[in-house]
Coordinates of C-alpha atoms in Angstrom, one line a residue:
M1 CA 153.8 120.9 162.7
I2 CA 152.4 123.6 165.0
D3 CA 154.6 126.0 166.9
Q4 CA 154.8 125.0 170.5
D5 CA 154.5 128.7 171.6
K6 CA 150.9 128.8 170.3
E7 CA 148.2 128.8 172.9
I8 CA 144.6 127.5 172.8
L9 CA 142.0 128.9 175.1
L10 CA 139.5 126.2 176.0
F11 CA 136.1 126.9 177.6
A12 CA 134.7 123.6 179.0
P13 CA 133.5 122.1 182.3
D14 CA 136.3 121.3 184.7
L15 CA 136.7 117.5 184.2
L16 CA 136.1 117.7 180.4
G17 CA 138.5 120.7 180.1
E18 CA 141.3 119.0 182.0
S19 CA 140.9 115.8 179.9
L20 CA 141.0 117.7 176.6
A21 CA 143.9 119.9 177.7
A22 CA 145.9 116.7 178.4
E23 CA 144.9 114.7 175.3
I24 CA 144.8 117.3 172.5
P25 CA 148.6 118.0 172.3
N26 CA 150.7 115.3 170.7
E27 CA 153.9 114.9 168.7
D28 CA 152.4 116.6 165.6
L29 CA 150.4 119.1 167.5
L30 CA 152.7 120.9 170.0
L31 CA 150.8 123.6 171.7
Q32 CA 149.6 124.8 175.1
V33 CA 146.0 124.5 176.1
R34 CA 144.8 127.1 178.6
L35 CA 141.6 126.6 180.6
S36 CA 141.1 130.3 181.5
A37 CA 142.1 133.7 180.2
D38 CA 144.3 134.3 183.3
Q39 CA 146.6 131.5 182.3
L40 CA 147.4 133.1 178.8
K41 CA 150.8 134.5 178.2
G42 CA 149.7 136.2 175.0
H43 CA 146.9 136.3 172.5
P44 CA 145.4 132.8 171.9
A45 CA 145.8 131.3 168.4
L46 CA 142.5 129.5 168.8
V47 CA 139.4 129.6 171.0
V48 CA 137.5 126.4 171.7
W49 CA 134.0 126.5 173.4
S50 CA 132.5 123.1 174.4
L51 CA 128.8 123.1 175.0
T52 CA 127.4 120.6 177.5
S53 CA 123.7 121.6 177.0
E54 CA 121.7 123.2 174.3
P55 CA 121.2 127.0 174.9
Q56 CA 118.6 129.2 173.3
D57 CA 119.4 130.5 169.9
L58 CA 119.6 134.1 170.9
I59 CA 121.9 133.4 173.9
L60 CA 124.2 131.2 171.7
Q61 CA 124.5 133.9 169.0
R62 CA 125.2 136.6 171.7
E63 CA 127.9 134.5 173.4
I64 CA 129.6 133.6 170.1
L65 CA 129.6 137.3 169.0
Q66 CA 131.2 138.3 172.3
L67 CA 133.9 135.6 172.1
Q68 CA 134.7 136.7 168.5
Q69 CA 134.9 140.4 169.5
R70 CA 137.0 139.6 172.6
W71 CA 139.5 137.3 171.0
S72 CA 139.7 138.5 167.4
P73 CA 141.4 137.5 165.1
A74 CA 141.7 134.1 166.7
P75 CA 139.3 131.5 165.1
L76 CA 136.5 130.0 167.1
L77 CA 135.8 126.3 167.3
L78 CA 132.4 125.3 168.7
L79 CA 131.9 121.8 170.1
L80 CA 128.3 120.5 170.3
P81 CA 127.0 117.6 172.4
A82 CA 125.8 114.4 170.7
D83 CA 122.1 115.2 171.5
F84 CA 122.2 118.7 170.1
K85 CA 118.7 119.3 168.4
G86 CA 119.3 122.6 166.7
D87 CA 118.8 123.3 163.0
P88 CA 122.1 122.8 161.0
Q89 CA 121.1 125.8 158.8
E90 CA 120.9 128.0 161.8
L91 CA 124.3 126.9 162.9
L92 CA 125.7 128.0 159.6
A93 CA 124.5 131.5 160.3
L94 CA 126.6 131.7 163.5
N95 CA 129.7 132.4 161.3
C96 CA 132.0 130.1 163.4
D97 CA 135.3 129.0 161.9
G98 CA 134.7 125.5 163.1
I99 CA 131.6 123.5 164.3
L100 CA 132.0 119.9 165.4
Q101 CA 129.3 117.7 167.0
D102 CA 130.5 115.0 169.4
P103 CA 133.9 114.7 167.8
G104 CA 136.4 111.9 168.5
L105 CA 139.9 112.8 169.7
E106 CA 141.5 112.4 166.3
A107 CA 138.8 114.4 164.6
L108 CA 139.3 117.2 167.2
R109 CA 143.0 117.2 166.7
S110 CA 142.6 117.4 162.9
A111 CA 140.1 120.2 163.2
V112 CA 142.4 122.2 165.5
Q113 CA 145.3 121.8 163.1
T114 CA 143.1 122.9 160.1
L115 CA 141.9 126.0 162.0
L116 CA 145.4 127.0 163.1
N117 CA 146.4 126.7 159.4
G118 CA 143.6 129.1 158.4
G119 CA 141.0 126.7 157.2
R120 CA 137.4 125.9 158.2
V121 CA 135.8 122.7 159.6
L122 CA 132.1 121.8 159.8
R123 CA 130.6 118.5 161.0
V124 CA 127.0 118.4 162.2
R125 CA 124.4 115.6 162.3
P126 CA 120.7 116.6 161.7
H127 CA 118.5 115.6 164.6
T128 CA 116.1 112.8 163.9
D129 CA 113.1 114.8 165.0
Q130 CA 114.0 117.7 162.7
S131 CA 111.3 117.0 160.2
H132 CA 108.7 116.9 163.0
Q133 CA 109.9 120.3 164.2
N134 CA 109.7 121.7 160.7
H135 CA 106.1 120.4 160.5
K136 CA 105.2 122.4 163.7
S137 CA 106.7 125.6 162.3
M138 CA 104.6 125.2 159.1
G139 CA 100.9 125.4 158.6
L140 CA 98.7 122.4 158.6
A141 CA 98.3 122.4 154.8
Q142 CA 102.1 122.7 154.2
S143 CA 102.9 119.9 156.8
L144 CA 100.3 117.6 155.1
L145 CA 101.8 118.4 151.7
L146 CA 105.4 117.7 153.0
S147 CA 104.4 114.4 154.7
G148 CA 102.6 113.3 151.5
L149 CA 105.6 114.1 149.3
Q150 CA 107.9 112.3 151.7
Q151 CA 105.6 109.2 151.7
I152 CA 105.6 109.2 147.9
S153 CA 109.4 109.6 147.8
R154 CA 109.8 106.7 150.2
D155 CA 107.6 104.4 148.2
L156 CA 109.5 105.4 145.0
Q157 CA 112.8 104.5 146.6
V158 CA 111.4 101.0 147.6
I159 CA 110.1 100.4 144.1
E160 CA 113.3 101.6 142.4
A161 CA 115.3 99.3 144.6
L162 CA 113.0 96.4 143.5
L163 CA 113.6 97.4 139.8
D164 CA 117.4 97.4 140.1
P165 CA 118.0 94.9 138.7
P166 CA 114.6 94.4 136.9
P167 CA 112.8 91.3 138.0
E168 CA 112.7 88.4 135.5
H169 CA 108.9 88.0 135.9
L170 CA 107.4 90.3 133.2
L171 CA 104.0 90.9 135.0
L172 CA 105.7 91.9 138.2
R173 CA 108.0 94.3 136.4
L174 CA 105.1 95.9 134.5
M175 CA 103.2 96.3 137.8
L176 CA 106.2 97.9 139.5
E177 CA 106.9 100.3 136.6
G178 CA 103.2 101.3 136.5
R179 CA 103.1 101.9 140.2
C180 CA 106.3 104.0 139.8
R181 CA 104.6 106.1 137.1
E182 CA 101.5 106.6 139.3
L183 CA 103.6 107.9 142.2
R184 CA 105.5 110.3 140.0
S185 CA 102.3 111.6 138.5
A186 CA 100.8 112.0 142.0
R187 CA 103.8 114.0 143.2
N188 CA 103.7 116.3 140.2
L189 CA 100.0 116.8 140.7
L190 CA 100.5 117.7 144.3
L191 CA 103.3 120.2 143.5
W192 CA 101.2 121.7 140.7
L193 CA 98.1 122.1 142.8
W194 CA 99.6 123.3 146.1
G195 CA 102.4 125.4 144.6
P196 CA 106.1 125.3 145.2
L197 CA 107.3 123.9 148.5
Q198 CA 110.8 125.3 148.0
T199 CA 111.3 129.0 147.5
G200 CA 115.1 129.4 147.5
L201 CA 118.4 127.8 148.1
A202 CA 118.6 128.9 151.7
E203 CA 115.0 127.9 152.5
A204 CA 114.8 124.8 150.4
V205 CA 113.2 121.8 152.1
P206 CA 114.2 118.4 150.7
L207 CA 111.4 116.2 149.5
R208 CA 112.6 113.3 151.5
D209 CA 114.1 112.8 155.0
Q210 CA 117.8 113.4 155.2
H211 CA 119.8 112.2 158.2
S212 CA 123.3 112.4 156.6
T213 CA 126.0 114.3 158.3
L214 CA 126.8 117.8 157.1
E215 CA 130.5 117.6 156.7
L216 CA 132.9 120.2 155.2
T217 CA 136.6 120.9 155.5
L218 CA 138.6 123.8 153.9
S219 CA 142.4 123.8 154.1
D220 CA 142.4 127.6 153.7
R221 CA 140.1 130.5 152.6
Q222 CA 141.3 130.8 149.0
P223 CA 138.9 130.1 146.0
T224 CA 141.1 127.1 145.1
A225 CA 140.5 125.6 148.4
V226 CA 136.7 126.2 148.1
W227 CA 136.7 124.6 144.6
N228 CA 138.7 121.6 146.0
A229 CA 136.2 121.1 148.8
I230 CA 133.2 121.3 146.3
Q231 CA 135.0 118.9 143.9
Q232 CA 135.6 116.3 146.6
R233 CA 132.0 116.5 147.8
L234 CA 130.6 116.1 144.3
E235 CA 133.0 113.3 143.4
G236 CA 131.8 111.5 146.6
A237 CA 128.2 112.0 145.6
V238 CA 128.8 110.7 142.0
T239 CA 130.9 107.6 142.9
S240 CA 128.4 106.5 145.5
G241 CA 125.8 105.9 142.8
L242 CA 123.0 108.2 141.7
G243 CA 119.3 107.5 141.7
N244 CA 116.7 109.8 140.1
D245 CA 114.6 111.6 142.6
T246 CA 113.6 114.5 140.4
G247 CA 110.1 113.3 139.5
Q248 CA 110.9 113.2 135.7
L249 CA 112.8 111.1 133.2
L250 CA 116.5 111.8 132.7
A251 CA 118.4 110.8 129.6
I252 CA 121.5 109.8 131.7
E253 CA 119.3 107.1 133.3
G254 CA 119.6 105.2 130.0
L255 CA 123.4 105.1 130.2
H256 CA 125.2 102.2 131.8
P257 CA 125.9 103.1 135.5
E258 CA 129.7 103.1 134.8
R259 CA 129.3 105.4 131.8
R260 CA 127.0 107.7 133.7
R261 CA 129.6 108.0 136.5
D262 CA 132.4 108.5 134.0
L263 CA 130.5 111.2 132.2
L264 CA 129.8 113.2 135.4
L265 CA 133.4 112.8 136.7
A266 CA 134.7 113.8 133.3
L267 CA 132.6 117.0 133.2
L268 CA 133.8 117.8 136.8
Q269 CA 137.4 117.4 135.6
Q270 CA 136.8 119.5 132.6
L271 CA 135.2 122.2 134.8
Q272 CA 138.4 122.3 136.8
E273 CA 140.5 122.7 133.7
V274 CA 138.2 125.6 132.5
L275 CA 138.5 127.3 135.9
L276 CA 142.3 127.0 135.7
R277 CA 142.3 128.5 132.2
L278 CA 140.0 131.4 133.2
R279 CA 142.2 132.2 136.3
G280 CA 145.2 132.5 134.1
D281 CA 143.4 134.5 131.4
E282 CA 143.9 138.3 130.9
L283 CA 140.3 138.9 131.7
V284 CA 140.9 138.3 135.4
S285 CA 143.1 141.4 135.6
T286 CA 140.3 143.5 133.9
R287 CA 137.6 141.9 136.0
D288 CA 135.2 142.2 133.1
Q289 CA 132.4 139.8 134.0
K290 CA 130.6 140.1 130.6
A291 CA 133.8 139.1 128.8
L292 CA 134.3 136.3 131.4
N293 CA 130.8 135.0 130.7
A294 CA 131.4 135.1 126.9
R295 CA 134.6 133.2 127.4
W296 CA 132.8 130.6 129.5
Q297 CA 130.2 130.1 126.9
S298 CA 132.8 129.8 124.1
L299 CA 134.4 126.9 126.0
Q300 CA 131.2 124.9 126.6
T301 CA 131.4 122.9 123.3
E302 CA 135.0 122.0 123.9
V303 CA 134.2 120.9 127.5
R304 CA 131.4 118.6 126.2
Q305 CA 133.6 117.1 123.5
Q306 CA 136.4 116.4 125.8
A307 CA 134.0 114.8 128.3
L308 CA 132.5 112.7 125.6
R309 CA 135.9 111.5 124.5
S310 CA 136.8 110.6 128.0
V311 CA 133.6 108.5 128.4
A312 CA 134.0 106.8 125.0
G313 CA 137.7 106.0 125.6
S314 CA 140.6 107.0 123.3
Y315 CA 141.4 103.5 122.2
V316 CA 138.0 101.8 122.0
R317 CA 137.0 100.6 118.6
L318 CA 133.7 99.0 117.7
P319 CA 132.3 97.5 114.5
Q320 CA 130.3 99.7 112.2
G321 CA 129.2 97.9 109.1
E322 CA 132.1 95.9 107.9
S323 CA 134.9 97.9 109.6
L324 CA 136.2 98.8 113.0
V325 CA 136.0 102.5 113.8
A326 CA 137.1 104.7 116.8
V327 CA 134.2 105.3 119.0
A328 CA 135.3 108.7 120.4
D329 CA 135.8 110.2 116.9
Q330 CA 132.5 108.9 115.6
L331 CA 130.6 110.2 118.7
V332 CA 132.1 113.7 118.3
D333 CA 131.3 113.8 114.6
R334 CA 127.7 112.5 115.0
T335 CA 126.6 114.6 118.0
D336 CA 125.4 118.2 118.2
L337 CA 127.1 119.6 121.3
Q338 CA 126.5 123.2 120.6
Q339 CA 122.9 123.3 121.8
S340 CA 122.1 125.1 125.1
D341 CA 119.8 124.5 128.0
E342 CA 117.6 127.6 128.6
E343 CA 117.1 126.5 132.3
L344 CA 120.8 126.9 133.1
P345 CA 121.2 130.0 135.3
D346 CA 123.6 132.8 134.6
P347 CA 127.1 131.5 135.4
Q348 CA 128.2 134.9 136.7
T349 CA 127.6 134.0 140.3
M350 CA 129.7 130.8 140.0
L351 CA 132.5 132.5 138.0
A352 CA 132.7 135.7 140.0
S353 CA 133.3 133.7 143.2
L354 CA 135.6 130.9 141.9
V355 CA 137.6 133.0 139.4
L356 CA 137.5 136.6 140.6
D357 CA 137.2 135.8 144.3
Q358 CA 134.1 138.0 144.7
P359 CA 131.5 137.5 147.5
V360 CA 128.3 135.4 147.0
L361 CA 124.8 136.8 147.6
V362 CA 123.0 134.4 150.0
D363 CA 119.7 135.3 151.5
G364 CA 120.3 139.0 151.2
Q365 CA 123.9 138.8 152.6
L366 CA 127.2 139.1 150.7
L367 CA 129.3 136.3 152.0
P368 CA 132.8 135.2 151.2
S369 CA 133.1 132.0 149.2
D370 CA 134.7 130.2 152.1
D371 CA 131.5 130.7 154.2
P372 CA 129.6 127.4 154.4
R373 CA 126.4 128.9 153.2
A374 CA 128.1 130.4 150.2
L375 CA 130.0 127.2 149.5
L376 CA 126.8 125.1 149.6
Q377 CA 125.1 127.5 147.2
L378 CA 128.0 127.3 144.8
E379 CA 127.9 123.5 145.1
T380 CA 124.3 123.5 144.1
L381 CA 124.9 125.7 141.1
I382 CA 127.8 123.5 140.0
S383 CA 125.9 120.3 140.5
N384 CA 123.0 121.7 138.4
W385 CA 125.5 122.5 135.6
L386 CA 126.9 119.0 135.8
V387 CA 123.5 117.3 135.6
R388 CA 122.1 119.5 132.8
T389 CA 125.2 119.3 130.7
A390 CA 125.3 115.5 131.2
E391 CA 121.6 115.5 130.1
L392 CA 122.5 117.3 126.8
I393 CA 125.2 114.8 126.1
G394 CA 123.1 111.8 127.2
S395 CA 120.3 112.7 124.9
E396 CA 122.7 112.9 122.0
L397 CA 124.2 109.5 122.9
L398 CA 120.8 107.9 122.9
G399 CA 120.2 109.3 119.4
V400 CA 123.5 107.9 118.1
C401 CA 122.8 104.5 119.7
G402 CA 119.5 104.4 117.8
E403 CA 121.5 104.5 114.5
W404 CA 124.5 102.4 115.7
P405 CA 123.2 99.1 117.3
E406 CA 126.7 97.8 118.2
L407 CA 127.2 100.8 120.5
R408 CA 124.3 100.0 122.7
R409 CA 126.0 97.2 124.7
Y410 CA 128.9 99.5 125.4
L411 CA 127.0 102.7 126.5
L412 CA 123.5 101.8 127.5
Q413 CA 121.6 99.9 130.1
Q414 CA 121.0 96.2 129.4
N415 CA 117.2 96.6 128.8
L416 CA 117.9 99.4 126.2
I417 CA 119.7 97.0 123.8
S418 CA 116.2 96.3 122.4
T419 CA 115.3 98.8 119.7
R420 CA 111.7 99.0 121.0
E421 CA 112.8 99.9 124.5
L422 CA 115.3 102.4 123.3
E423 CA 112.8 104.1 121.0
R424 CA 110.2 104.1 123.8
L425 CA 112.6 105.9 126.1
R426 CA 113.5 108.5 123.4
N427 CA 109.8 109.2 122.6
Q428 CA 109.1 109.6 126.3
L429 CA 112.0 112.0 126.7
N430 CA 110.8 114.0 123.6
S431 CA 107.3 114.2 124.9
Q432 CA 108.5 115.3 128.3
S433 CA 110.7 117.9 126.7
R434 CA 107.8 119.4 124.8
W435 CA 105.6 119.5 127.9
Q436 CA 108.4 121.2 129.8
D437 CA 109.0 123.7 127.1
W438 CA 105.3 124.5 126.3
I439 CA 103.7 124.3 129.7
E440 CA 105.9 124.0 132.7
R441 CA 108.6 126.5 131.7
P442 CA 106.2 129.4 131.1
I443 CA 104.6 128.7 134.4
R444 CA 108.0 128.7 136.2
L445 CA 109.0 131.9 134.4
Y446 CA 105.8 133.6 135.5
E447 CA 106.3 132.5 139.0
S448 CA 110.0 133.6 138.9
R449 CA 111.2 130.1 139.7
R450 CA 114.1 128.1 138.3
L451 CA 114.4 124.3 138.6
L452 CA 117.8 123.2 139.8
F453 CA 119.2 119.7 140.1
S454 CA 121.3 119.0 143.2
L455 CA 123.7 116.1 143.6
K456 CA 123.3 114.4 146.9
T457 CA 124.8 111.2 148.2
G458 CA 123.0 108.5 146.2
R459 CA 120.4 110.8 144.7
I460 CA 119.7 113.6 142.2
E461 CA 117.2 115.9 143.9
P462 CA 115.2 118.9 142.6
L463 CA 115.4 122.4 144.1
L464 CA 113.2 125.4 143.1
L465 CA 115.2 128.7 143.2
T466 CA 113.2 132.0 143.2
E467 CA 114.8 134.7 141.1
P468 CA 113.6 137.4 138.7
R469 CA 113.0 136.1 135.2
D470 CA 111.1 138.9 133.6
E471 CA 113.3 139.2 130.5
E472 CA 112.9 135.5 129.7
L473 CA 109.2 135.8 130.3
R474 CA 108.9 138.7 127.7
S475 CA 110.9 136.6 125.1
L476 CA 108.5 133.7 125.2
R477 CA 106.7 132.5 122.0
W478 CA 103.0 133.2 121.5
W479 CA 101.7 129.8 122.8
Q480 CA 104.0 130.0 125.9
Q481 CA 102.7 133.5 126.6
Q482 CA 99.1 132.2 126.5
V483 CA 100.0 129.6 129.2
A484 CA 101.4 132.3 131.4
L485 CA 98.3 134.4 130.7
L486 CA 96.1 131.5 131.8
V487 CA 98.0 131.2 135.1
E488 CA 97.5 135.0 135.6
A489 CA 93.8 134.7 134.8
R490 CA 93.5 131.9 137.3
D491 CA 95.1 134.0 140.0
A492 CA 92.8 136.9 139.1
I493 CA 89.6 134.9 139.0
A494 CA 90.4 132.7 142.1
P495 CA 89.4 135.2 144.8
Q496 CA 86.0 135.8 143.0
V497 CA 85.4 132.1 142.6
Q498 CA 86.2 131.5 146.3
A499 CA 83.9 134.3 147.3
L500 CA 81.1 132.9 145.1
V501 CA 81.6 129.4 146.5
K502 CA 81.5 130.8 150.1
R503 CA 78.3 132.7 149.5
F504 CA 76.7 129.7 147.8
G505 CA 77.7 127.7 150.8
D506 CA 76.2 130.2 153.2
L507 CA 73.0 130.2 151.1
M508 CA 72.8 126.4 151.3
V509 CA 73.3 126.6 155.0
V510 CA 70.4 129.0 155.3
I511 CA 68.2 126.9 153.1
L512 CA 69.0 123.6 154.9
T513 CA 68.6 125.1 158.4
Q514 CA 65.8 127.7 158.0
V515 CA 63.7 126.1 155.3
V516 CA 64.3 122.4 155.0
G517 CA 65.1 122.0 158.7
R518 CA 61.9 123.8 159.8
A519 CA 59.8 121.9 157.3
I520 CA 61.2 118.6 158.6
G521 CA 60.5 119.7 162.1
L522 CA 56.9 120.6 161.3
I523 CA 56.4 117.2 159.6
G524 CA 57.9 115.4 162.6
R525 CA 55.7 117.4 165.0
G526 CA 52.6 116.5 162.9
I527 CA 53.5 112.9 162.9
A528 CA 54.1 112.9 166.7
Q529 CA 50.7 114.6 167.3
G530 CA 48.9 112.1 165.0
M531 CA 50.5 109.2 166.8
G532 CA 49.5 110.7 170.2
R533 CA 45.9 111.1 169.2
S534 CA 45.9 107.5 167.9
L535 CA 47.3 106.2 171.2
G536 CA 44.8 108.3 173.2
R537 CA 41.8 106.9 171.3
G538 CA 43.2 103.3 171.9

């Protein structure tokens, strides 16, 4: 219930403003809506600005800054028209407490109540021509690369839809799987030849078109509210079903869809428990980040074991030999959950914000965790931890299923019940892991990039984050250092090779135009003269 004495200052065209002023208040939202500053009896509790057209970016930023300075500390709610064509990422930089695009009456009332209670609201739809505008802002080579990657991604989505479930015709299935491997190889080749398309979380460009609404609601500005919003978004992404758009095999793809979903949700729940334990720990009072990181690392094995028990089920028993055994106990005993993933980033950013309530560094700015840009970056880091931890557990489960055939029907996809198919998948994952460890990881370290996995609605997508990784580069083994040395040699030799090719091309132009061209001209002139003499004699 909102205090009736609270006033809202609404800037909108006359007819729209009068309509909103009459419809926003109701039984649960008792307040006064003022259409001008002269009507205010005190300081407004909320300022609402409704745009009817799309202004220039600089004008919009200046007007918002003036409104915030004039009516501080009242929150600002920006209402955008349905045909707004601006970049959602630029809207996030406006630092508005609320941004709604073409909201309905109930959505507007809910947003007003959330802002009056100290929260944040964000709901923006990307424009359908946004990808075309991005192409114009990039160079020709980058736009061609992006369009090629998007075409490959669209073809992959079609083929993956045809393979789920796999067709009964064996030849058709083999053809689709082969085409899928060709498209993934083509995408990896493009990215390797042309370099990274994505250079950071703030500047990351998705490899496929995204027209989903950017929606975010915070009940308040505390770290617990930030975590609850992230948790709800990730739960929605997991429960909607996840496809693999990373361009590489994932161990969790071999799990049954329900077990895969249960594993990710269990890890998310365990992460919540860990955050609660860390917030109540004595380390929070000392604010010692090194001790907090050590505490986090010490809890990882327990987190994985509890998630594994949740997936297996506490009361599930399956035959093993001539006896029935508890699946959860057997899985915990037969899996190695103490291994680590070297591509996991330092958890300090995530823990410092969600546990110690410290700001997040985003694109050179220190932002509070309730800022949408900081929240989206934290969501990416958490989703990457979820996917990579699930991969460690999934690879161990595939190994146990190879030794325990009765477990396959319970945990794995239907096609992996076959020993041959299961061993083929495990061999492919091992080969991919070696290639990543020996070749791709040294290259990423030298290029100061880190591969992150982001959970989106229906997909697991890759992001390349640029950050210093010099210490990891110096700790590489001898063979990995040679790979990085080859990349450095290629960068050093490339300008000389380009200059040599250019000079060789100039030389060929001179030879073809000055030598060969003149010779052909003289020959043609001689032929023409000879034909003229023959015709004259005739």
